[in-house]
Amino acid sequence: MRNPFSDFSKKKEYLVCIDSDGCAIDSMDIKHIRCFGPCMVTEWGLDAHREEILKRWNQVNLYSMTRGINRFRGLAAALEEADRLYTKIEDVQTFVKWTEDSDELSNAALEQAIGETGSICMKKALNWSQEVNKAITELPKEDIKPFGHVQDVIKKLHETCDIAIVSSANYEAVREEWTRFKLLTHVDVLLAQNAGSKKSCIERLLAYGYVREHVLMAGDAPGDMDAAQSNGVLYYPILVSRESESWEQLEAAVERMKNNTFQGKYQKGLIQQFVDNLTRP
């Protein structure tokens, strides 16, 4: 796949980075509930403990401070737990170590690692990931759509800001969804799983000459916040179960970025609200 940065150039003073699944597109819940978790149960033959495993998968990946974790790290955690509580998962620690040490967590990187290790667990993890991608393509199109206000807000922001999709999801799936809803015409660069971590993507975007205080990351998961904070840029949370409301208020937040009133008390308040929303009982 070609370099995702190859056609990108800085055009405006401000940059808004936007996560896709669960942030702009209402697709995260359905993908985890119908694809990620069930495909793991099938791949490792865990039907005897299906209900407990799927409940934990959704809690870890959707409704806690590990929301949005990379698919392979989420799988490693789930397999370790299944190995400990339910049944032996062959060679699980080889796969876990790869998720901890690899600079890139993608199908391509995993395939290369399999060539080096021959690990059965890693082979099954790759097959699982491919089956997840296939299952996602088979989801009813009408069940996946942008959250309220997304289309209007992105179009408006693009008048004064460069727009980057910064996602850890599969590139093809993100491109298809943003194209289908006519959002990609308001995007300057699409950075997905193949482009590296969100942290490294923002770091590379900053190298184009943006002032850090003029860059904002909008996301729904702690990984989005960490990627922003580690690069010294602003973070705007899209709150779980309050997504449309969050998008409605994003334009005002970007105005604060432009007039230098985002940092400090306002930013701290947004982060506290975000953490409270994911840690409530």
mmCIF file of C-alpha atoms in Angstrom:
data_model
loop_
_atom_site.group_PDB
_atom_site.id
_atom_site.type_symbol
_atom_site.label_atom_id
_atom_site.label_comp_id
_atom_site.label_asym_id
_atom_site.label_seq_id
_atom_site.Cartn_x
_atom_site.Cartn_y
_atom_site.Cartn_z
ATOM 1 C CA MET A 1 0.000 0.000 0.000
ATOM 2 C CA ARG A 2 1.321 3.446 -0.897
ATOM 3 C CA ASN A 3 2.626 5.912 1.679
ATOM 4 C CA PRO A 4 -0.498 7.517 3.218
ATOM 5 C CA PHE A 5 1.357 10.831 3.641
ATOM 6 C CA SER A 6 2.507 10.998 0.016
ATOM 7 C CA ASP A 7 -0.160 13.421 -1.208
ATOM 8 C CA PHE A 8 -0.534 15.468 1.978
ATOM 9 C CA SER A 9 0.579 19.057 2.408
ATOM 10 C CA LYS A 10 -0.198 21.738 4.994
ATOM 11 C CA LYS A 11 -2.740 24.163 3.556
ATOM 12 C CA LYS A 12 -4.174 25.932 6.611
ATOM 13 C CA GLU A 13 -2.937 27.203 9.946
ATOM 14 C CA TYR A 14 -5.087 24.799 11.968
ATOM 15 C CA LEU A 15 -5.355 21.011 11.933
ATOM 16 C CA VAL A 16 -8.225 18.897 13.284
ATOM 17 C CA CYS A 17 -7.520 15.170 13.627
ATOM 18 C CA ILE A 18 -10.576 12.922 13.872
ATOM 19 C CA ASP A 19 -10.848 9.299 14.928
ATOM 20 C CA SER A 20 -13.340 7.216 12.937
ATOM 21 C CA ASP A 21 -14.957 4.211 14.669
ATOM 22 C CA GLY A 22 -17.035 5.272 17.673
ATOM 23 C CA CYS A 23 -16.091 8.918 17.164
ATOM 24 C CA ALA A 24 -17.343 10.109 13.763
ATOM 25 C CA ILE A 25 -18.969 6.866 12.616
ATOM 26 C CA ASP A 26 -21.447 4.957 14.783
ATOM 27 C CA SER A 27 -19.793 1.634 14.011
ATOM 28 C CA MET A 28 -17.731 0.699 17.042
ATOM 29 C CA ASP A 29 -20.395 -1.060 19.096
ATOM 30 C CA ILE A 30 -21.759 -3.086 16.202
ATOM 31 C CA LYS A 31 -18.293 -4.167 15.048
ATOM 32 C CA HIS A 32 -17.259 -5.384 18.478
ATOM 33 C CA ILE A 33 -20.575 -6.971 19.420
ATOM 34 C CA ARG A 34 -21.177 -8.722 16.084
ATOM 35 C CA CYS A 35 -17.653 -9.224 14.697
ATOM 36 C CA PHE A 36 -14.609 -8.941 16.971
ATOM 37 C CA GLY A 37 -15.850 -10.917 19.977
ATOM 38 C CA PRO A 38 -17.804 -13.632 18.122
ATOM 39 C CA CYS A 39 -14.918 -14.223 15.691
ATOM 40 C CA MET A 40 -12.572 -14.810 18.643
ATOM 41 C CA VAL A 41 -14.980 -17.323 20.177
ATOM 42 C CA THR A 42 -15.194 -19.164 16.847
ATOM 43 C CA GLU A 43 -11.453 -19.109 16.066
ATOM 44 C CA TRP A 44 -10.437 -20.548 19.438
ATOM 45 C CA GLY A 45 -13.481 -22.796 19.973
ATOM 46 C CA LEU A 46 -14.650 -21.018 23.130
ATOM 47 C CA ASP A 47 -18.407 -21.599 22.763
ATOM 48 C CA ALA A 48 -18.647 -23.261 26.157
ATOM 49 C CA HIS A 49 -17.859 -19.895 27.743
ATOM 50 C CA ARG A 50 -19.314 -17.672 25.015
ATOM 51 C CA GLU A 51 -21.533 -15.447 27.200
ATOM 52 C CA GLU A 52 -18.871 -14.642 29.798
ATOM 53 C CA ILE A 53 -16.143 -14.048 27.196
ATOM 54 C CA LEU A 54 -18.271 -11.761 25.013
ATOM 55 C CA LYS A 55 -19.402 -9.735 28.028
ATOM 56 C CA ARG A 56 -15.785 -9.176 29.051
ATOM 57 C CA TRP A 57 -14.746 -8.394 25.454
ATOM 58 C CA ASN A 58 -17.326 -5.613 25.244
ATOM 59 C CA GLN A 59 -16.460 -4.243 28.679
ATOM 60 C CA VAL A 60 -12.754 -4.020 27.843
ATOM 61 C CA ASN A 61 -13.133 -2.707 24.296
ATOM 62 C CA LEU A 62 -16.185 -0.436 24.610
ATOM 63 C CA TYR A 63 -17.204 0.575 28.122
ATOM 64 C CA SER A 64 -14.078 1.300 30.168
ATOM 65 C CA MET A 65 -10.806 3.216 30.071
ATOM 66 C CA THR A 66 -9.396 0.593 27.684
ATOM 67 C CA ARG A 67 -12.004 1.567 25.072
ATOM 68 C CA GLY A 68 -10.443 1.766 21.626
ATOM 69 C CA ILE A 69 -7.478 -0.449 22.443
ATOM 70 C CA ASN A 70 -5.716 -1.809 19.347
ATOM 71 C CA ARG A 71 -7.483 -4.957 18.126
ATOM 72 C CA PHE A 72 -4.434 -7.168 18.692
ATOM 73 C CA ARG A 73 -3.784 -5.851 22.197
ATOM 74 C CA GLY A 74 -7.455 -6.375 23.011
ATOM 75 C CA LEU A 75 -7.229 -9.910 21.666
ATOM 76 C CA ALA A 76 -4.062 -10.623 23.650
ATOM 77 C CA ALA A 77 -5.771 -9.525 26.876
ATOM 78 C CA ALA A 78 -8.859 -11.625 26.112
ATOM 79 C CA LEU A 79 -6.805 -14.717 25.249
ATOM 80 C CA GLU A 80 -4.675 -14.408 28.386
ATOM 81 C CA GLU A 81 -7.864 -14.207 30.457
ATOM 82 C CA ALA A 82 -9.414 -17.175 28.639
ATOM 83 C CA ASP A 83 -6.191 -19.159 29.140
ATOM 84 C CA ARG A 84 -6.249 -18.363 32.852
ATOM 85 C CA LEU A 85 -9.959 -18.881 33.513
ATOM 86 C CA TYR A 86 -11.355 -21.319 30.985
ATOM 87 C CA THR A 87 -9.093 -23.353 28.696
ATOM 88 C CA LYS A 88 -5.486 -23.611 27.533
ATOM 89 C CA ILE A 89 -4.658 -21.242 24.642
ATOM 90 C CA GLU A 90 -1.686 -22.725 22.803
ATOM 91 C CA ASP A 91 1.398 -20.493 22.547
ATOM 92 C CA VAL A 92 -0.510 -17.432 23.766
ATOM 93 C CA GLN A 93 2.549 -15.763 25.326
ATOM 94 C CA THR A 94 4.365 -15.563 21.987
ATOM 95 C CA PHE A 95 1.469 -13.540 20.597
ATOM 96 C CA VAL A 96 1.197 -11.420 23.767
ATOM 97 C CA LYS A 97 4.913 -10.583 23.571
ATOM 98 C CA TRP A 98 4.534 -9.502 19.943
ATOM 99 C CA THR A 99 1.716 -7.100 20.882
ATOM 100 C CA GLU A 100 3.948 -5.618 23.578
ATOM 101 C CA ASP A 101 7.121 -5.295 21.488
ATOM 102 C CA SER A 102 6.067 -4.625 17.893
ATOM 103 C CA ASP A 103 6.309 -1.081 16.533
ATOM 104 C CA GLU A 104 3.358 -1.810 14.228
ATOM 105 C CA LEU A 105 0.267 -3.818 15.128
ATOM 106 C CA SER A 106 -1.356 -4.681 11.814
ATOM 107 C CA ASN A 107 -2.141 -7.716 9.679
ATOM 108 C CA ALA A 108 0.940 -7.111 7.549
ATOM 109 C CA ALA A 109 3.244 -6.815 10.563
ATOM 110 C CA LEU A 110 1.710 -9.922 12.121
ATOM 111 C CA GLU A 111 2.173 -11.881 8.898
ATOM 112 C CA GLN A 112 5.846 -10.936 8.852
ATOM 113 C CA ALA A 113 6.236 -11.998 12.498
ATOM 114 C CA ILE A 114 4.614 -15.349 11.741
ATOM 115 C CA GLY A 115 7.288 -15.962 9.118
ATOM 116 C CA GLU A 116 9.898 -15.412 11.814
ATOM 117 C CA THR A 117 8.289 -17.418 14.637
ATOM 118 C CA GLY A 118 5.876 -19.920 13.106
ATOM 119 C CA SER A 119 3.674 -19.367 16.182
ATOM 120 C CA ILE A 120 0.335 -21.188 16.061
ATOM 121 C CA CYS A 121 -1.319 -18.515 18.197
ATOM 122 C CA MET A 122 -0.079 -15.771 15.901
ATOM 123 C CA LYS A 123 -1.372 -17.667 12.862
ATOM 124 C CA LYS A 124 -4.773 -17.969 14.515
ATOM 125 C CA ALA A 125 -4.674 -14.262 15.465
ATOM 126 C CA LEU A 126 -4.052 -13.321 11.827
ATOM 127 C CA ASN A 127 -6.906 -15.553 10.668
ATOM 128 C CA TRP A 128 -9.135 -13.999 13.359
ATOM 129 C CA SER A 129 -8.258 -10.495 12.187
ATOM 130 C CA GLN A 130 -8.957 -11.393 8.558
ATOM 131 C CA GLU A 131 -12.285 -12.979 9.533
ATOM 132 C CA VAL A 132 -13.169 -9.836 11.523
ATOM 133 C CA ASN A 133 -12.487 -7.673 8.470
ATOM 134 C CA LYS A 134 -14.634 -9.987 6.348
ATOM 135 C CA ALA A 135 -17.467 -9.944 8.911
ATOM 136 C CA ILE A 136 -17.346 -6.137 9.028
ATOM 137 C CA THR A 137 -17.786 -5.925 5.255
ATOM 138 C CA GLU A 138 -20.889 -8.117 5.599
ATOM 139 C CA LEU A 139 -22.588 -5.907 8.196
ATOM 140 C CA PRO A 140 -25.804 -4.295 6.891
ATOM 141 C CA LYS A 141 -24.821 -0.916 5.451
ATOM 142 C CA GLU A 142 -27.901 0.745 6.955
ATOM 143 C CA ASP A 143 -26.713 -0.176 10.465
ATOM 144 C CA ILE A 144 -23.559 1.965 10.178
ATOM 145 C CA LYS A 145 -23.792 5.734 9.784
ATOM 146 C CA PRO A 146 -22.235 8.953 11.105
ATOM 147 C CA PHE A 147 -23.342 10.347 14.443
ATOM 148 C CA GLY A 148 -25.584 13.374 14.412
ATOM 149 C CA HIS A 149 -23.989 16.683 13.272
ATOM 150 C CA VAL A 150 -20.828 14.963 11.945
ATOM 151 C CA GLN A 151 -21.325 15.791 8.282
ATOM 152 C CA ASP A 152 -22.225 19.445 8.793
ATOM 153 C CA VAL A 153 -19.498 20.067 11.355
ATOM 154 C CA ILE A 154 -16.674 18.475 9.337
ATOM 155 C CA LYS A 155 -17.723 20.405 6.231
ATOM 156 C CA LYS A 156 -17.745 23.659 8.203
ATOM 157 C CA LEU A 157 -14.408 23.004 9.936
ATOM 158 C CA HIS A 158 -12.731 22.217 6.623
ATOM 159 C CA GLU A 159 -13.245 25.817 5.532
ATOM 160 C CA THR A 160 -10.601 26.982 8.034
ATOM 161 C CA CYS A 161 -8.775 23.819 9.128
ATOM 162 C CA ASP A 162 -6.916 20.943 7.534
ATOM 163 C CA ILE A 163 -8.707 17.691 8.384
ATOM 164 C CA ALA A 164 -6.967 14.369 9.067
ATOM 165 C CA ILE A 165 -8.581 11.037 9.856
ATOM 166 C CA VAL A 166 -6.371 9.434 12.518
ATOM 167 C CA SER A 167 -7.691 5.943 13.188
ATOM 168 C CA SER A 168 -6.401 2.547 14.311
ATOM 169 C CA ALA A 169 -9.090 0.781 12.264
ATOM 170 C CA ASN A 170 -8.657 -1.079 8.994
ATOM 171 C CA TYR A 171 -7.815 1.331 6.140
ATOM 172 C CA GLU A 172 -10.213 -0.145 3.594
ATOM 173 C CA ALA A 173 -13.146 -0.108 6.022
ATOM 174 C CA VAL A 174 -12.533 3.512 7.043
ATOM 175 C CA ARG A 175 -12.168 4.655 3.444
ATOM 176 C CA GLU A 176 -15.360 2.875 2.390
ATOM 177 C CA GLU A 177 -17.424 4.373 5.216
ATOM 178 C CA TRP A 178 -16.157 7.943 4.810
ATOM 179 C CA THR A 179 -16.618 7.723 1.032
ATOM 180 C CA ARG A 180 -20.138 6.325 1.321
ATOM 181 C CA PHE A 181 -21.259 9.219 3.524
ATOM 182 C CA LYS A 182 -19.490 11.810 1.323
ATOM 183 C CA LEU A 183 -17.184 12.809 4.184
ATOM 184 C CA LEU A 184 -13.892 12.064 2.430
ATOM 185 C CA THR A 185 -14.239 15.145 0.215
ATOM 186 C CA HIS A 186 -13.692 17.227 3.379
ATOM 187 C CA VAL A 187 -10.578 15.276 4.454
ATOM 188 C CA ASP A 188 -6.964 16.049 3.544
ATOM 189 C CA VAL A 189 -5.360 12.786 4.654
ATOM 190 C CA LEU A 190 -6.607 9.356 5.787
ATOM 191 C CA LEU A 191 -4.323 7.712 8.337
ATOM 192 C CA ALA A 192 -5.519 4.296 9.484
ATOM 193 C CA GLN A 193 -4.013 1.100 10.884
ATOM 194 C CA ASN A 194 -1.459 0.906 8.061
ATOM 195 C CA ALA A 195 -0.002 4.339 8.893
ATOM 196 C CA GLY A 196 1.190 3.425 12.394
ATOM 197 C CA SER A 197 0.018 4.425 15.848
ATOM 198 C CA LYS A 198 -2.110 7.519 16.423
ATOM 199 C CA LYS A 199 0.759 9.009 18.407
ATOM 200 C CA SER A 200 3.203 8.568 15.526
ATOM 201 C CA CYS A 201 0.668 9.848 12.976
ATOM 202 C CA ILE A 202 0.147 13.099 14.900
ATOM 203 C CA GLU A 203 3.908 13.424 15.348
ATOM 204 C CA ARG A 204 4.417 13.124 11.582
ATOM 205 C CA LEU A 205 1.644 15.629 10.899
ATOM 206 C CA LEU A 206 3.290 18.147 13.243
ATOM 207 C CA ALA A 207 6.427 17.887 11.130
ATOM 208 C CA TYR A 208 4.540 19.684 8.336
ATOM 209 C CA GLY A 209 4.853 22.898 10.354
ATOM 210 C CA TYR A 210 1.762 23.194 12.547
ATOM 211 C CA VAL A 211 2.004 24.972 15.894
ATOM 212 C CA ARG A 212 1.055 22.423 18.566
ATOM 213 C CA GLU A 213 -1.558 24.746 20.069
ATOM 214 C CA HIS A 214 -3.232 24.856 16.634
ATOM 215 C CA VAL A 215 -3.726 21.079 16.434
ATOM 216 C CA LEU A 216 -6.727 19.301 17.958
ATOM 217 C CA MET A 217 -7.452 15.580 18.217
ATOM 218 C CA ALA A 218 -11.135 14.589 18.478
ATOM 219 C CA GLY A 219 -11.657 11.069 19.768
ATOM 220 C CA ASP A 220 -13.788 8.816 21.903
ATOM 221 C CA ALA A 221 -11.137 6.654 23.588
ATOM 222 C CA PRO A 222 -8.256 7.059 26.061
ATOM 223 C CA GLY A 223 -5.807 6.168 23.275
ATOM 224 C CA ASP A 224 -6.910 9.307 21.415
ATOM 225 C CA MET A 225 -6.277 11.409 24.507
ATOM 226 C CA ASP A 226 -2.868 9.805 25.066
ATOM 227 C CA ALA A 227 -1.879 10.375 21.428
ATOM 228 C CA ALA A 228 -2.796 14.056 21.743
ATOM 229 C CA GLN A 229 -1.142 14.623 25.109
ATOM 230 C CA SER A 230 2.080 12.820 24.177
ATOM 231 C CA ASN A 231 2.419 15.233 21.239
ATOM 232 C CA GLY A 232 1.450 18.325 23.204
ATOM 233 C CA VAL A 233 -1.676 19.005 21.128
ATOM 234 C CA LEU A 234 -5.261 19.653 22.219
ATOM 235 C CA TYR A 235 -7.773 16.893 22.964
ATOM 236 C CA TYR A 236 -11.516 17.091 22.418
ATOM 237 C CA PRO A 237 -13.499 14.079 23.689
ATOM 238 C CA ILE A 238 -16.484 12.574 21.922
ATOM 239 C CA LEU A 239 -18.426 11.158 24.876
ATOM 240 C CA VAL A 240 -19.805 7.620 24.708
ATOM 241 C CA SER A 241 -23.632 7.685 24.557
ATOM 242 C CA ARG A 242 -23.447 11.486 24.075
ATOM 243 C CA GLU A 243 -21.771 11.549 20.684
ATOM 244 C CA SER A 244 -24.179 13.833 18.825
ATOM 245 C CA GLU A 245 -24.088 16.363 21.656
ATOM 246 C CA SER A 246 -20.277 16.289 21.598
ATOM 247 C CA TRP A 247 -20.200 16.900 17.848
ATOM 248 C CA GLU A 248 -22.659 19.756 18.153
ATOM 249 C CA GLN A 249 -20.220 21.492 20.511
ATOM 250 C CA LEU A 250 -17.044 20.791 18.517
ATOM 251 C CA GLU A 251 -17.226 23.974 16.425
ATOM 252 C CA ALA A 252 -17.209 26.082 19.586
ATOM 253 C CA ALA A 253 -14.199 24.106 20.857
ATOM 254 C CA VAL A 254 -12.291 24.777 17.625
ATOM 255 C CA GLU A 255 -13.075 28.499 17.999
ATOM 256 C CA ARG A 256 -11.458 28.301 21.437
ATOM 257 C CA MET A 257 -8.393 26.748 19.803
ATOM 258 C CA LYS A 258 -8.252 29.673 17.377
ATOM 259 C CA ASN A 259 -8.521 32.330 20.094
ATOM 260 C CA ASN A 260 -6.157 30.508 22.498
ATOM 261 C CA THR A 261 -8.738 29.835 25.244
ATOM 262 C CA PHE A 262 -8.807 26.042 24.864
ATOM 263 C CA GLN A 263 -5.827 25.216 27.069
ATOM 264 C CA GLY A 264 -5.972 25.277 30.846
ATOM 265 C CA LYS A 265 -9.299 25.195 32.664
ATOM 266 C CA TYR A 266 -11.427 24.380 29.604
ATOM 267 C CA GLN A 267 -9.169 21.482 28.516
ATOM 268 C CA LYS A 268 -9.005 20.088 32.061
ATOM 269 C CA GLY A 269 -12.784 20.217 32.331
ATOM 270 C CA LEU A 270 -13.226 18.302 29.073
ATOM 271 C CA ILE A 271 -10.802 15.597 30.181
ATOM 272 C CA GLN A 272 -12.468 15.198 33.572
ATOM 273 C CA GLN A 273 -15.842 14.868 31.878
ATOM 274 C CA PHE A 274 -14.393 12.247 29.532
ATOM 275 C CA VAL A 275 -12.872 10.156 32.329
ATOM 276 C CA ASP A 276 -16.032 10.366 34.451
ATOM 277 C CA ASN A 277 -18.109 9.196 31.492
ATOM 278 C CA LEU A 278 -16.013 6.030 31.019
ATOM 279 C CA THR A 279 -15.577 5.174 34.703
ATOM 280 C CA ARG A 280 -19.124 5.676 35.921
ATOM 281 C CA PRO A 281 -20.754 2.534 37.399
#
